[in-house]
Every structure is written in structure tokens, then in C-alpha cells.
Coordinates of C-alpha atoms and ligand atoms in Angstrom, one line a residue:
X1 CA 62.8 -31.3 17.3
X2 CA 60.1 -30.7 19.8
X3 CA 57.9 -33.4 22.1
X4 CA 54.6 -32.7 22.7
X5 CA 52.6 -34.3 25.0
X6 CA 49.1 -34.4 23.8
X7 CA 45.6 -34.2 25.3
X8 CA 46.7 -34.6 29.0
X9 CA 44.8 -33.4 32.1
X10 CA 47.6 -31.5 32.7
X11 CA 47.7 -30.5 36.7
X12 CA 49.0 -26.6 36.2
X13 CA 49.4 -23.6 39.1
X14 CA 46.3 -22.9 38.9
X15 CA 43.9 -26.5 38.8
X16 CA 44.1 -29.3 35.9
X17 CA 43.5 -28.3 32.7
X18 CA 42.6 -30.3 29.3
X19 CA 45.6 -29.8 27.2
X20 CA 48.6 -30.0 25.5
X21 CA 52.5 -29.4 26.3
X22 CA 55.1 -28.8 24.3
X23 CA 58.9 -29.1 25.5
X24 CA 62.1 -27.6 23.6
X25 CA 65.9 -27.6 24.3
X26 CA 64.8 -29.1 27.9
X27 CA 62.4 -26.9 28.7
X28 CA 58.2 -25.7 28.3
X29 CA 57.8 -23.9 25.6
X30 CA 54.4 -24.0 25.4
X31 CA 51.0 -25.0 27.1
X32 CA 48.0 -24.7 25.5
X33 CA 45.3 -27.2 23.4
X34 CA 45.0 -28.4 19.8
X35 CA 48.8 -28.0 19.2
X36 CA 50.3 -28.9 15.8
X37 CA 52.9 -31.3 15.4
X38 CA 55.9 -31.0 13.2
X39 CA 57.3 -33.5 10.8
X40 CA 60.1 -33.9 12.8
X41 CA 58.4 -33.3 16.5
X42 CA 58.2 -37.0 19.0
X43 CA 54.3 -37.0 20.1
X44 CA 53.0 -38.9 23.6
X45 CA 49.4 -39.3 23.4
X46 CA 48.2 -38.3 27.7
X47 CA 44.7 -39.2 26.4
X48 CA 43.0 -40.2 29.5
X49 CA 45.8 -39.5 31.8
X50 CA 46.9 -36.9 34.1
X51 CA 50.3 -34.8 33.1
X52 CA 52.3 -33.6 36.4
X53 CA 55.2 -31.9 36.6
X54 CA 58.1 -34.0 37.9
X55 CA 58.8 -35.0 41.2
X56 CA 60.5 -34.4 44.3
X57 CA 61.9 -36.9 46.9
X58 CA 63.3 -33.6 49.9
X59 CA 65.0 -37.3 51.1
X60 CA 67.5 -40.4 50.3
X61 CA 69.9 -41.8 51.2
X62 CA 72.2 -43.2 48.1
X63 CA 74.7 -45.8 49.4
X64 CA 74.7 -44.1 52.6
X65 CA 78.0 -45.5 54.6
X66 CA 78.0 -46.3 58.6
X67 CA 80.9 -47.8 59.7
X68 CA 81.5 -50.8 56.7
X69 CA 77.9 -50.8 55.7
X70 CA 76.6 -48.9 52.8
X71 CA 72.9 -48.5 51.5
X72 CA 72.6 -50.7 49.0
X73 CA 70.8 -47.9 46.5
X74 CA 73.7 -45.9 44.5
X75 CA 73.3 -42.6 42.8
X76 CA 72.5 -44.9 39.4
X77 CA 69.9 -47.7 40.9
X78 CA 68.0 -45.2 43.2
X79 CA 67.6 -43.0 40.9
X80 CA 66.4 -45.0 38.3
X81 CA 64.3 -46.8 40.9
X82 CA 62.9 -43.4 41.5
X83 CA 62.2 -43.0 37.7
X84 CA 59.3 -45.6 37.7
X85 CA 57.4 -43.6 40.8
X86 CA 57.4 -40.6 38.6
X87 CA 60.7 -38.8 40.7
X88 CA 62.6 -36.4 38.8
X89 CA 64.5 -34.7 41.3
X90 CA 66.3 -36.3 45.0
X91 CA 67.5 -34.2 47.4
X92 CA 70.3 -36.7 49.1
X93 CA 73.0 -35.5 51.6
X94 CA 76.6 -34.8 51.6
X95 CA 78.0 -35.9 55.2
X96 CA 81.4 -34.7 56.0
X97 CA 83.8 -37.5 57.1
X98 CA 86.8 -36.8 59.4
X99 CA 88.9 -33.3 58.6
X100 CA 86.5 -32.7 55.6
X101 CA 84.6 -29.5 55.6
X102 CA 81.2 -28.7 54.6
X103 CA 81.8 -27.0 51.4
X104 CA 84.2 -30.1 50.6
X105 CA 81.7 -32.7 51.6
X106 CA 79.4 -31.2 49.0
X107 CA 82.3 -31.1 46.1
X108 CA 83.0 -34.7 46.6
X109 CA 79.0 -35.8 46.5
X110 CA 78.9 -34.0 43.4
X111 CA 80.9 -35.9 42.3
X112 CA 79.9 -38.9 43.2
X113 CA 76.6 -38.2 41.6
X114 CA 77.8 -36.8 38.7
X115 CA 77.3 -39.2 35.9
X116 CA 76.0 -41.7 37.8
X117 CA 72.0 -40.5 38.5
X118 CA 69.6 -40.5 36.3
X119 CA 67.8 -37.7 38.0
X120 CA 68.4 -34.8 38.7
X121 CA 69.6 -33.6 42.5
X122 CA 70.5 -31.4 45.4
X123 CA 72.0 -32.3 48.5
X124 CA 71.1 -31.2 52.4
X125 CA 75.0 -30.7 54.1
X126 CA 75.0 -32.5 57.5
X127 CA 76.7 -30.4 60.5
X128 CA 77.7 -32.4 62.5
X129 CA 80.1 -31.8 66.0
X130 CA 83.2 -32.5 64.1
X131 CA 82.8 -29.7 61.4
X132 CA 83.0 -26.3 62.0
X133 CA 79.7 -24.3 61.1
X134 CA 81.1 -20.7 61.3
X135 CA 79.0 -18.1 59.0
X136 CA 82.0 -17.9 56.3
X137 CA 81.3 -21.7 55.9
X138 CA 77.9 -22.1 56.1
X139 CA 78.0 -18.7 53.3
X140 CA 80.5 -21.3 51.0
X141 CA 77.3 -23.8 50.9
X142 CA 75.3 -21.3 50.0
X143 CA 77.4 -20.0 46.8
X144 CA 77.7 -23.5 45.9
X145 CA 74.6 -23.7 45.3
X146 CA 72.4 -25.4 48.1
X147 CA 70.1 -23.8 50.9
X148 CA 69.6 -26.8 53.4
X149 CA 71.7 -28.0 56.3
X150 CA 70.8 -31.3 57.9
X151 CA 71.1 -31.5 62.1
X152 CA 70.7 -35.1 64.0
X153 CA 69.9 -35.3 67.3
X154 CA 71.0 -38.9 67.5
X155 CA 73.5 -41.4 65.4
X156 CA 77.5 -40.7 65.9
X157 CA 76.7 -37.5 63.9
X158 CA 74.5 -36.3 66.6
X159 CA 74.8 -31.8 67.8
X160 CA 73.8 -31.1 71.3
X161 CA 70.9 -28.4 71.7
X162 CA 73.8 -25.5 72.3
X163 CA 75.3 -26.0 69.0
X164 CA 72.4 -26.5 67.1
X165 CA 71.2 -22.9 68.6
X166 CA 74.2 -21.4 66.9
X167 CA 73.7 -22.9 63.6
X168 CA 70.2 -22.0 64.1
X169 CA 70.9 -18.2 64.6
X170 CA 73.6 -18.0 61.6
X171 CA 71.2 -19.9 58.8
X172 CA 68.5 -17.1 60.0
X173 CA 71.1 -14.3 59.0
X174 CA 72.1 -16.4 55.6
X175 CA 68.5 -16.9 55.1
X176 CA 69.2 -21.2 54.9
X177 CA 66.4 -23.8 55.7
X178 CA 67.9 -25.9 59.0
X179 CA 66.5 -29.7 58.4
X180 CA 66.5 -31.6 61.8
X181 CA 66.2 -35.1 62.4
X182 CA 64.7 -34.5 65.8
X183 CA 64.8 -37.5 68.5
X184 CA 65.9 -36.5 71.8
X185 CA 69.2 -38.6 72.0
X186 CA 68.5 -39.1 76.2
X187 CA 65.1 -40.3 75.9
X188 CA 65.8 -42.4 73.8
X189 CA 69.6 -44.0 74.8
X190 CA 67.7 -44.1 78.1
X191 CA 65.4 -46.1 77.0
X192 CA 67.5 -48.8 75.3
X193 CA 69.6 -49.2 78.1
X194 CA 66.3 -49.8 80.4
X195 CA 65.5 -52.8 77.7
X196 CA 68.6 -53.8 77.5
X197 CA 68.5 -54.1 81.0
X198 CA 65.8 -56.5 80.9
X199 CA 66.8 -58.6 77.6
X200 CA 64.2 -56.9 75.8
X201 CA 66.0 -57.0 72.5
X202 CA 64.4 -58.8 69.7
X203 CA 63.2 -56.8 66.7
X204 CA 59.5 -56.4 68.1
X205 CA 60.8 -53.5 70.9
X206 CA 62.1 -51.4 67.9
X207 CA 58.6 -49.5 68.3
X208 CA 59.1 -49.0 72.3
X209 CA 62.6 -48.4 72.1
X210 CA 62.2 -44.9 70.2
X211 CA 59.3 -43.3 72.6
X212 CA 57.2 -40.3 70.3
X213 CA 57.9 -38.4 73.8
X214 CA 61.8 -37.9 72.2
X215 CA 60.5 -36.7 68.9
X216 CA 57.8 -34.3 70.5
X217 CA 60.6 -32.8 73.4
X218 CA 63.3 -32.8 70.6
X219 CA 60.8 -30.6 68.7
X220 CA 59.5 -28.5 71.3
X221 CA 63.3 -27.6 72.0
X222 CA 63.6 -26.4 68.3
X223 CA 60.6 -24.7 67.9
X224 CA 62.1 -22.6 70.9
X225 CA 65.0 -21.9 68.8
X226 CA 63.6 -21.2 65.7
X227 CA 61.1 -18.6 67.3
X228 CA 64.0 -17.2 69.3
X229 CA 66.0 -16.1 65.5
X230 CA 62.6 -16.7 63.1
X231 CA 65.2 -19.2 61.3
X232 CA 63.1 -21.7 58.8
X233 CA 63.5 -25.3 60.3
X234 CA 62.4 -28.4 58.8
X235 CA 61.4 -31.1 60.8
X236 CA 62.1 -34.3 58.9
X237 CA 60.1 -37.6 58.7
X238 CA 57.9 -37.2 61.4
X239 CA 56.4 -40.2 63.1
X240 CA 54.1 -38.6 65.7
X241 CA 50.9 -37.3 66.2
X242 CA 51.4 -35.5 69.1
X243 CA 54.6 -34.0 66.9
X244 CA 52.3 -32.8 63.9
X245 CA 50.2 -31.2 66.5
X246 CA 53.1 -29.4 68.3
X247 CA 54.4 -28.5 65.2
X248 CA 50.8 -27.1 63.9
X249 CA 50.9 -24.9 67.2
X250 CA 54.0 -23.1 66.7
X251 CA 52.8 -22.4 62.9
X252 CA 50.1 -20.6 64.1
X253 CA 51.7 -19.0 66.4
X254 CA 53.7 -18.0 63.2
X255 CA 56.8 -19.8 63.9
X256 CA 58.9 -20.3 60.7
X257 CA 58.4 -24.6 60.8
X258 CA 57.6 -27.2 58.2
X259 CA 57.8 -30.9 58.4
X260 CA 57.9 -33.9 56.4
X261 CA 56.1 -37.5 56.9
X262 CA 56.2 -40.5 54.8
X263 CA 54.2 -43.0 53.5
X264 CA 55.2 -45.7 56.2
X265 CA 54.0 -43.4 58.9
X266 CA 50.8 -42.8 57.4
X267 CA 50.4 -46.2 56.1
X268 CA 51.6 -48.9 58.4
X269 CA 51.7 -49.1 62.2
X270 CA 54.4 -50.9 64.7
X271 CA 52.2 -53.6 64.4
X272 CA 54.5 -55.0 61.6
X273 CA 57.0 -55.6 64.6
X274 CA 55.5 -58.2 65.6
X275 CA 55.7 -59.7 62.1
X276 CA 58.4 -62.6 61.5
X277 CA 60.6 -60.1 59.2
X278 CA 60.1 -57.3 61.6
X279 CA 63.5 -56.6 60.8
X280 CA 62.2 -55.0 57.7
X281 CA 60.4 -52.1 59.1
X282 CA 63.2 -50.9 61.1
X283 CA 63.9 -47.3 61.0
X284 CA 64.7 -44.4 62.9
X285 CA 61.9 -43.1 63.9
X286 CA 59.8 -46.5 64.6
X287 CA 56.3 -47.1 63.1
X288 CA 54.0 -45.3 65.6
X289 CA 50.2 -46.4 66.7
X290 CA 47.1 -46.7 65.4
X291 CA 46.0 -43.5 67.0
X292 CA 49.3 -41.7 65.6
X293 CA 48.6 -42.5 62.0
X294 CA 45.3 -41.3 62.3
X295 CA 46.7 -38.4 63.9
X296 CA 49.0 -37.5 61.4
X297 CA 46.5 -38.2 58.4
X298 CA 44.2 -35.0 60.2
X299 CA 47.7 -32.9 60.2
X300 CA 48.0 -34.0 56.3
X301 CA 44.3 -33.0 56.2
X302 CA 44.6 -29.9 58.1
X303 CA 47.6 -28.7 55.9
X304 CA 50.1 -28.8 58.7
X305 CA 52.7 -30.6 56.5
X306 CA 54.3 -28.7 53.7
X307 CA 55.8 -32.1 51.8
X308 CA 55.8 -35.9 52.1
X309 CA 58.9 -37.4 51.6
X310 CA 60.0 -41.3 51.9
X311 CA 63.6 -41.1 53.6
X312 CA 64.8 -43.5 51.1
X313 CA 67.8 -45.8 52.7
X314 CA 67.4 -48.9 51.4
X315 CA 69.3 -52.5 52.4
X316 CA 68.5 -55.5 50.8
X317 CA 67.3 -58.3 53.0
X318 CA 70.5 -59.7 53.9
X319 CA 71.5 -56.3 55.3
X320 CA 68.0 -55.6 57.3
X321 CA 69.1 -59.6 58.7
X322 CA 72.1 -58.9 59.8
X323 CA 71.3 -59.1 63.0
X324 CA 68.7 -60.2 65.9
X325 CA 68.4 -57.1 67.7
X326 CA 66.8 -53.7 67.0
X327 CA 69.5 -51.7 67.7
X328 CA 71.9 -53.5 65.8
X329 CA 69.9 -54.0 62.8
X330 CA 70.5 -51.8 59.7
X331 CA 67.7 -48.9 60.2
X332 CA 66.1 -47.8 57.0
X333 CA 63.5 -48.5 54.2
X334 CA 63.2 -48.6 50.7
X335 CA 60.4 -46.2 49.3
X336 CA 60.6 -43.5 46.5
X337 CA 59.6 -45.5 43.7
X338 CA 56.5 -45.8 45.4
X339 CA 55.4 -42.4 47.6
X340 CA 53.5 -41.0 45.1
X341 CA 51.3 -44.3 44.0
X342 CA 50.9 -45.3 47.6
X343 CA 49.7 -41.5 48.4
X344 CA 47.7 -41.2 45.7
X345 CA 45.6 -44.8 46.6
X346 CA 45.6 -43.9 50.6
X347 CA 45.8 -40.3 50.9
X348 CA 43.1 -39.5 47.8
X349 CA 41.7 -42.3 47.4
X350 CA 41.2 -42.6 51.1
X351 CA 39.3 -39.0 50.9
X352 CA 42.5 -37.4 53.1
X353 CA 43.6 -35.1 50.3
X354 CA 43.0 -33.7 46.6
X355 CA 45.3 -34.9 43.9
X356 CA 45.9 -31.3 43.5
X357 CA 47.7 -31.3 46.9
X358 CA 49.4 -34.6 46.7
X359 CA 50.9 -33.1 43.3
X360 CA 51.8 -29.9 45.5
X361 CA 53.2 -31.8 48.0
X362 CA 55.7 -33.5 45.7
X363 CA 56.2 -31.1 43.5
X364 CA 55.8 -26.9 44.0
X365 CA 56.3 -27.2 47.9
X366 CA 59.5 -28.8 48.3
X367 CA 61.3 -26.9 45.1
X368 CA 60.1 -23.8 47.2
X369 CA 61.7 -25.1 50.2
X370 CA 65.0 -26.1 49.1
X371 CA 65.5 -23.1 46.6
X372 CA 64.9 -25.2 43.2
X373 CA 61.6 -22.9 42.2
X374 CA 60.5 -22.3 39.7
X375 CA 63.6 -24.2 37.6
X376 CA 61.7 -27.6 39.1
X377 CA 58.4 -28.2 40.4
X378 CA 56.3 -26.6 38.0
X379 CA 55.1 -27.3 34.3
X380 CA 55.2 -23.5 33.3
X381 CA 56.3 -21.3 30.6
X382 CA 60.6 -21.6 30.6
X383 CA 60.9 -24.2 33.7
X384 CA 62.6 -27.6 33.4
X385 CA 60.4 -29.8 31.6
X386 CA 60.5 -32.7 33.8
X387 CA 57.1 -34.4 33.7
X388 CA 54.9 -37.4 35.1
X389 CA 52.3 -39.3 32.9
X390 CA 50.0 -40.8 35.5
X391 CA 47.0 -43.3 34.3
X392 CA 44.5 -43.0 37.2
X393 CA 43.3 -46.4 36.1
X394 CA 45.9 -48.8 36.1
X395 CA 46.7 -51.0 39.3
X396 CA 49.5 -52.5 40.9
X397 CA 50.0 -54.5 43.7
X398 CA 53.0 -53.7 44.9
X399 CA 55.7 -56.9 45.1
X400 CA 59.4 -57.4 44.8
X401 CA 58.7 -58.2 40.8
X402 CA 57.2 -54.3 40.8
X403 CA 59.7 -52.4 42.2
X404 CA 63.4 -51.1 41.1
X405 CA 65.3 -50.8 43.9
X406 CA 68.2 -52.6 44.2
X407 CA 67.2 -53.8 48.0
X408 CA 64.2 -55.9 45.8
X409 CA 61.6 -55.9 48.7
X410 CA 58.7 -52.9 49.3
X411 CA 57.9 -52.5 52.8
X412 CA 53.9 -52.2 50.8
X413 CA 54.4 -55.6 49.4
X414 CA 50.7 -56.6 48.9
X415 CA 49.2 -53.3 48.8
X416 CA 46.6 -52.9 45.8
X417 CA 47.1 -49.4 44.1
X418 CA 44.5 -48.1 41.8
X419 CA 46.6 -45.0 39.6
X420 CA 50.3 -45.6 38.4
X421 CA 53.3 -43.3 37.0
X422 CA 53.3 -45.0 33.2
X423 CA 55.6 -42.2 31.9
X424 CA 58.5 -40.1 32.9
X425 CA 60.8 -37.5 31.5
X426 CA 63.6 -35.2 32.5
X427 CA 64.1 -32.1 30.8
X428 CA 62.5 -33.4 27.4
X429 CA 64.6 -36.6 27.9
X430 CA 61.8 -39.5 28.4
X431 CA 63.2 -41.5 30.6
X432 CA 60.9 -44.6 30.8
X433 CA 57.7 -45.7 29.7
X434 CA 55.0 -48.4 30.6
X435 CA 57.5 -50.3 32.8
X436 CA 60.5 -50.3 30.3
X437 CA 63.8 -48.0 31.1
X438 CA 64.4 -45.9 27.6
X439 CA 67.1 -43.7 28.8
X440 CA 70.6 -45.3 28.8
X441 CA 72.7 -42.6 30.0
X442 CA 72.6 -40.9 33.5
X443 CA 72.0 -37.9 32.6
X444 CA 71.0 -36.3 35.9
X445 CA 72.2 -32.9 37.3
X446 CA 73.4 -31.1 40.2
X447 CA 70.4 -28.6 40.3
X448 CA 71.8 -25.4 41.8
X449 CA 69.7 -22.8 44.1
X450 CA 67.1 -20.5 41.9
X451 CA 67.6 -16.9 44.3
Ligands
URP501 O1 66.3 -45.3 59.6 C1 66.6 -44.3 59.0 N1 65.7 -43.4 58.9 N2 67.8 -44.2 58.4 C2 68.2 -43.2 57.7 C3 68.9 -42.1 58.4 C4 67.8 -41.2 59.0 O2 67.7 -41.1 60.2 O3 67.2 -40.5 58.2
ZN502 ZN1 66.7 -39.3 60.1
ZN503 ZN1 66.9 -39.9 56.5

């Protein structure tokens, strides 16, 4: 038994194209129009609608632990949150805990995912101090089947510049993509102590506490490195204009770099922290200015960013009020169910970018960048036929009764979206349809490099 998927503008390698797609034993087996149906064939009529191939969130956080406190998003409500936003694929991380190695980190988040998401997934593997990164086990990641290694420059998991150069130089030789969470840990401990100091502590000095000046030295130290052993490095959820143009730079002066933003950072400003439940839009980094979301929009214009991700690491609202202070307030957000709706209504529907390249930018570009293409990221002839029905007409305005996730607030609560997901399937599986969950069982996968 086949499904087709009838009359879609289906968004292909080369531009959208009226058509038709037909999927068999999880895969495309065929694209092309004025398909026949058999007797025994399910048929989805994408009259009207755009079909995309499924997509990719580079970065969650599923019940994410620090200290006692978890995320309140597992493998199985993430994921299924995810579903509705048209995500068919999370790349989440596997974070070594005391005397556990890399390779074993990775075996036991497997795990943990296995038969609990309904999507499938990959994992970044967090080197931190306490593991030891020598070649032999950074080459165990790789035959396990992942190309990414996550570095922090802050949090207890936090690598000083000297050991982050030596990863740097051995992912180079393995040929593996170094993801760095890049805020200068001095800058910005310096910082909090200075309004600590001064009993500056109430939720609104989240924003000052986190200067952009520690994401743009943090990544002006790594661009050294990475042009020092041409090593690919990722710069994850940037915040800061002046960090998409540093970044820009060192790509043209051929530097092997690529960052992420998300919709927060292009969408809101720390002007939320002077809201009541500014506790809500805490997150490492802070919401930026004015003048830094319009500077990162020209970056997403200019092409400087290869993905947008949402650095999903939700807490309900009892968790984000945990406390009166910013830094002991649970930081994180909420966000993959709705990254590609709220990009589609800002960043095309603002006139920032084609749908094309917001399809790109979810889909093709990070499978290329964590080793997943062409099994994901692509409707084509043989890939994974994970797929996104998108009506360009329908509108939402985002609330706590739209979205999934098990933290039940959206940071976008009030935002009026024109163009929703209204289908969504994983390898021929459809896994939900106008609003409604079809798919009971988690049938989500550990999604090994393609080399
Ligand atoms: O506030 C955030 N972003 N929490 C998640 C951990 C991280 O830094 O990505
Ligand atoms: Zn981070
Ligand atoms: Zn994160």
C-alpha cells in the first residue's frame, strides 16, 4: 500500500513544483503529476497547499536535568509538540554525567529516546572538563553514528579556551562539526557580580546581565581557532548583531563557521523584561535590542546564517517562577512547535526571506550539517519520506490553547500567523492532521550519520 500526496506545490531541490508524491515502505518512490492511485493506495489531497519535506529542529533540550530540575518536555511530549509545527527530526544532546564517557552518554540517550519520541533524532555529545576528549573517543562518536560535539563556554559544563582548542584541532582531523554555545564566561560572571553588588536582581536585568560584548569576544576567540585547524564550528543561538556580523567576516575570509538564531532573537526584544512575567523570556543568551534584531534579520537576509533553530528547553510556568531573580530563574523557552509558522509570518511575510530559503533553512541545510543528508531533508527519489503539508492560508494566533508543549505557554502568545503546518508524516507514517494526533505509537528513530 502506497500514500500519495496529491496536487501539492511541492517545494523540491530545485524550486516548487505542481505535483504529486508518492511514498512506499517509508520512503519516495516517486515525484511526478497526474499519478494513479491504487485500490488499496491512502490519498491526501495538497490541493492548494505547499508540500515540504520534513523538518529539522539542530536544537532541544528533552527533560534536560540541572541539579533537581528537569525540562519539563520529554522525548514523547516534545516531540509530539514538535509534530504540529511540521518537525520531523530533533537533534537533542547527550551530556555525560560524572565518570560517564562520551560514547556512553550517547548509548544511554538512545535509549532514553528510543520508544518514547515520535520523531525522529540525533544528538550533539557535550564535552565538557570532566570527560576526556582524546581522538580514540571522539572517533567512538563518530562510528556511533553522530558528527556534532556541543562546547559551553558557561554553566557547570563550561571548557576553558585551551581545551576547547584541542577538541577543535582533533574534530578537524575526524572531520566533526564542533557546536559552541559561545558567552565569554568572565564577561559575563563579571557582570553579575557588579549587579549583584548593587541589588540589581529582579528579572528585568536578565538583558544587561549577559552583555552581547561576551557573545562577540567568545566568538572572535573561536573563529581564531577554527581558522588556525579549518575545523567546522557552529555557533549556536546567536543573539547579536554585532555576532552575525563577526561571524559574516570570518566567512568571507573563508573560515569554516555557521551559526544558528531563533525565532525569539529575531522576533522579540528585552523589552519583554520589563513585562510582569519577565520570568518567561529568560534564557541564555538574553533577548537583545531593537537595533540587534534588525541586525540579525540583514545577516538572515544577507545569508550569513546556515539554519534557524529554536533551542527548545521548555519549563512550565511554575518552573520559569521559581524564583525572583534572573540568575536563579530556570533559563529556557518553549519553541519548536512554532519556528517554522512564526518564520514563515515574520521572516517571508515580513519580505526578509523566500519560502524557498526558510524551507532550506529547516530542512537541506541542517541535515547537511549534522551528516543526516540526503536520508532527511529532502523530498527526493529513495530519501525518508518525512513530509510537511503547509496551507499558506490558514491563521493562528498563537495561545496556550494552540500549542503542545507540555510547559502550556508560547513565548508568541498573541502573535497572528497567516500559513500553518495542517499535516505531518514520518517516513509514510502520517502523524497528525488538522490539529488532531493520528499516530499512537512513538515511532521515532535514532537517525545515524549518511558518510
Ligand atoms: O536558556 C537556555 N538557552 N537554556 C538551554 C541551555 C542552552 O544554553 O542552550
Ligand atoms: Zn546554549
Ligand atoms: Zn540550548
Amino acid at each position: 500500500m502506497a500514500l500519495l500526496v496529491k496536487n501539492g506545490n511541492v517545494v523540491l531541490e530545485h524550486g516548487v513544483e505542481l505535483t504529486d508524491v508518492k511514498i512506499e515502505d517509508g520512503k519516495f518512490s516517486a515525484i511526478g503529476p497526474d499519478m494513479l492511485a491504487g485500490s488499496q493506495d491512502q490519498v491526501i489531497d495538497a490541493s492548494g497547499k505547499f508540500v515540504l519535506p520534513g523538518l529539522i529542529d539542530a536544537h532541544v533540550h528533552y527533560k534536560m536535568g540541572i541539579g533537581n530540575v528537569f525540562t519539563i518536555d520529554n522525548f514523547e511530549t516534545g516531540s509530539r509538540a514538535a509534530l504540529f509545527g511540521g518537525v520531523t527530526t530533533v537533534v537533542d544532546y547527550a551530556e555525560p554525567t560524572p565518570g560517564v564517557t562520551m560514547d556512553e552518554a550517547l548509548i544511554l540517550r538512545k535509549a532514553e529516546a528510543s520508544g518514547a519520541s515520535f520523531v525522529d533524532y540525533t544528538f550533539h555529545v557535550v564535552a565538557s572538563s570532566d570527560v576526556v576528549a582524546t581522538r580514540e573517543e571522539l572517533a567512538k562518536l563518530k562510528a556511533a553514528g553522530v558528527n556534532s560535539l556541543k562546547l559551553f563556554t558557561i554553566y557547570d559544563l563550561k571548557i576553558p579556551y585551551e581545551e576547547m582548542e584541542k577538541i577543535i584541532a582533533l574534530c578537524s582531523e575526524l572531520d566533526m562539526v564542533v557546536t559552541i554555545h559561545a558567552e565569554d564566561e568572565l564577561i559575563v560572571s563579571d557582570k553579575i557580580a557588579e549587579l549583584k553588588a548593587e541589588g540589581k536582581v529582579a528579572p528585568r536585568y536578565h538583558g544587561v546581565s549577559r552583555p552581547a560584548q561576551a557573545e562577540v569576544f567568545a566568538v572572535e576567540r573561536i573563529v581564531e581557532m577554527a581558522k588556525k585547524y579549518d575545523t567546522h564550528v557552529h555557533i549556536v543561538h546567536v543573539s547579536a548583531g554585532e555576532t552575525a556580523e563577526r561571524i559574516k567576516a570570518a566567512q568571507k575570509d573563508g573560515v569554516r563557521i555557521s551559526g544558528e538564531t531563533c525565532p525569539h532573537y529575531l522576533l522579540l526584544t528585552d523589552e519583554a523584561y520589563e513585562r510582569e512575567d519577565a520570568q518567561l523570556f529568560i534564557m541564555q543568551p538574553p533577548l537583545r535590542s531593537e537595533d540587534d534584531r534588525e541586525l540579525l534579520w540583514k545577516n538572515v537576509e544577507e545569508g550569513t546564517f546556515a539554519m534557524f533553530t529554536t533551542d527548545h528547553c521548555a519549563y512550565c510556568e511554575a518552573q520559569k517562577y521559581n524564583a525572583d531573580t534572573f540568575f536563579e530563574t530556570n533559563g529556557g523557552i518553549p519553541g519548536t512547535e512554532t519556528l517554522f509558522p512564526s518564520l514563515n509570518t515574520a521572516g517571508v511575510g515580513g519580505g526578509h526571506i523566500s519560502f524557498e530559503t526558510l524551507v532550506k533553512m529547516l530542512s537541506v541545510n541542517p541535515a547537511k550539517t549534522f551528516g543526516l543528508y540526503p536520508k532527511k531533508g529532502i523530498i527526493q527519489l529513495g530519501s525518508d519520506a518525512d513530509l510537511v503539508i503547509f496551507d499558506p492560508e490558514k491563521e493562528v494566533t498563537i495561545s496556550r490553547e494552540t500549542v503542545h508543549t507540555a510547559a502550556q505557554y508560547s513565548t508568541f502568545e498573541g502573535m497572528e500567523l497567516k500559513g500553518y503546518p495542517v499535516a505531518t508524516i514520518l517516513r509514510g507514517h502520517l502523524m497528525c492532521q488538522d490539529g488532531k494526533f493520528i499516530q499512537g505509537d512513538p515511532i521515532g528513530q535514532f537517525v545515524n550519520i549518511v558518510e
